[in-house]
Amino acid sequence: MQLNKRKLPLFVIATILFGIKTYILYRFIFDLSIENPLQEIILFINPLASAYLVFAISVWLKPNRQLKYLRWTSMIGTVVLYLNLLFYRNFTDFITIPVLFQGNNASDLTSSIFTLIHSTDLFLFTDVVLIWLLSRKKYRMYTELSGSSRIAATAVTFLLLAGNITLAEVERPMLFVRTFDREYLVKNIGIFNYHLYDSTMQTKTKAQRVFADGTEISEIEGYMDENVNTNEKTDLYGLAKGKNVIFVSLESFQNFLLDSKINGKETTPFLNDLKESKDTFWFKNFYHQTAQGKTSDSEFLIENSLYPLGRGAVYFTNAQNEYHSLPEILKENNYYTSVFHANNRSFWNRDVMYNNIGYDHFYDETSFVENSENSFGWGLDDKDFFAQSIKYLKKQKQPFYSKFITLTNHFPFEMPQDKANIDQFDSGSETLNHYFQTARYTDESIEEFFQELKEAGLYQNSVIVLMGDHYGISEFHNNAMGKFLGKDINGYEHTQLQRVPFMIHIPGYHKASQKNNIAGQIDVKPTLLHLLGIDNSGDLAFGQDMFRQNRKDFLALRDGTVVSDDYIYADSTCYHRDTGKPVAEGKESSCESYKDKAKKELEYSDSIIYGDLFRFYDFHSKLN
Ligand code: GP9
Ligand code: MN
């Protein structure tokens, strides 16, 4: 661009100063984790790109206004950065609009505000002072640009923005659709663009909520009364009354791991024995029903017995809704509730969602000691995770409900080979080849956890539930998967691969058995409440107790696949569930009614979430 009088335009100076300051803040104060060189590059580019975006607008203003604009935007921008810094020091998270206006956060912040302000923070305003000095009238010449320079300056804005977004998508595909984590967003697009994104999401969610009134809820209530009916009680009702519940969410664990062998060695020897035990109910045909929200979707399903959304993660999009969640119900029944997960607390927006649905405590990564010895892959290894959790578990008031979310068996399933106790598989997919080793590690960690629970005196009085959260091996690896299973993976096989372990272990029960009926994550909440003898007859839930005889005859997966006792509808094909053969010509309509029923349920669930309909329903007045 042609510079007037060969002076660097003021907006460029402002960009450089502000951009570099923001980079230093991201890199050294916000403590954003950098995992690879591309992330480092993006982290350097994005503060410059967003500063440029804001400051370059000024080229279209008259010189005096331009000076004012630069002064005030650098000031306001710094204040936004600083507020985020204060918030981060308290919550290790970035501000989101709903959270900012959530009473307890704001009051948390004001009560601790003086401890959060450091005297060195003043340096953050250095560039603002410089810009103010440089934006006095006598420096007007730094603002004078020719028409073509203005156009060029604006074109650079779009180039920088496009470059930043492309790099971010390369580094983290589907970043904007899945919104994994605020830290990722800030790392990739910067704090200002993140705020822009957050406001758009917020406006969208608010609009959908505004148009909902109470009328839909009575139709849904009618549907549930007729088709779900949570009233039926079996003789297992109250079997585990008053016991602690230890719920273990097994990262990326699929059923095919159970009983599998690599070079003659069992992948999951501990879980294999556990599922055969007389103290364990093992549901062989249990499906995950998650979508883009992955682990968070599986958490949402078990906590609410509602379906996750088809797009995005409900933990992000509708974390402020009114829910009637498992932890909340358990709390009303005298339980202490907590979550253990050695990851960043804002991942999947868990900090916000957990707070809303009433968990008493979230033991996040700051509760654990992590070092190079005990962490690999996504962080703290599962063995150390459980071992370090015991001291907290022992201190909890009983009865408690504690959810543990493992991490070792996470894509790309890489681990130090000296810690692997089973060979890799041999196929064209590195992912599948590694998968067995990390799954084995998790299996060993569960075995150790059981031992630790026994030593802590917590085992006998607890029910231990184990569940796979979602698939680990995606369709992308179908060839390798086909090699492992010795058959081609079509729509039917793919659906059957969505089965994940589900076991309820009740120490000392001795009368448990294996179950063949189809069930899914949607059924977990009513099943647990049933075993604990907690009446949930007024609950609006799509799942049913898995033990009862008279159950709904279909299971809806979130991608439109439907599993029924006799058929599986997948990939626009209707298969027999037992043989996996497509139904005979002329009989294709066998799946039709299941398809319709599943679609209707998913739509009802979506409207509950989008319309935040539980605000119109009083659960407590419906109890028997
Ligand atoms: C992250 C962990 C994994 O905290 O739960 O999430 P995923 O990628 O499986 O959804
Ligand atoms: Mn997961």
XYZ file of C-alpha atoms in Angstrom, residues 57-73 135 137 140 143:
21
model
C -11.970 0.545 9.700
C -10.587 3.925 10.719
C -9.132 4.585 7.244
C -12.615 5.510 6.061
C -13.006 8.227 8.691
C -11.982 11.863 8.482
C -8.575 12.520 10.135
C -9.942 13.968 13.395
C -12.488 11.234 13.803
C -9.863 8.680 12.906
C -7.692 9.860 15.776
C -10.618 9.611 18.169
C -11.626 6.206 16.846
C -8.151 4.745 17.312
C -7.876 6.177 20.787
C -11.168 4.800 21.973
C -11.028 1.427 20.274
C -3.364 10.575 18.250
C -3.838 16.594 16.372
C -2.766 14.029 11.874
C -3.830 9.302 9.277
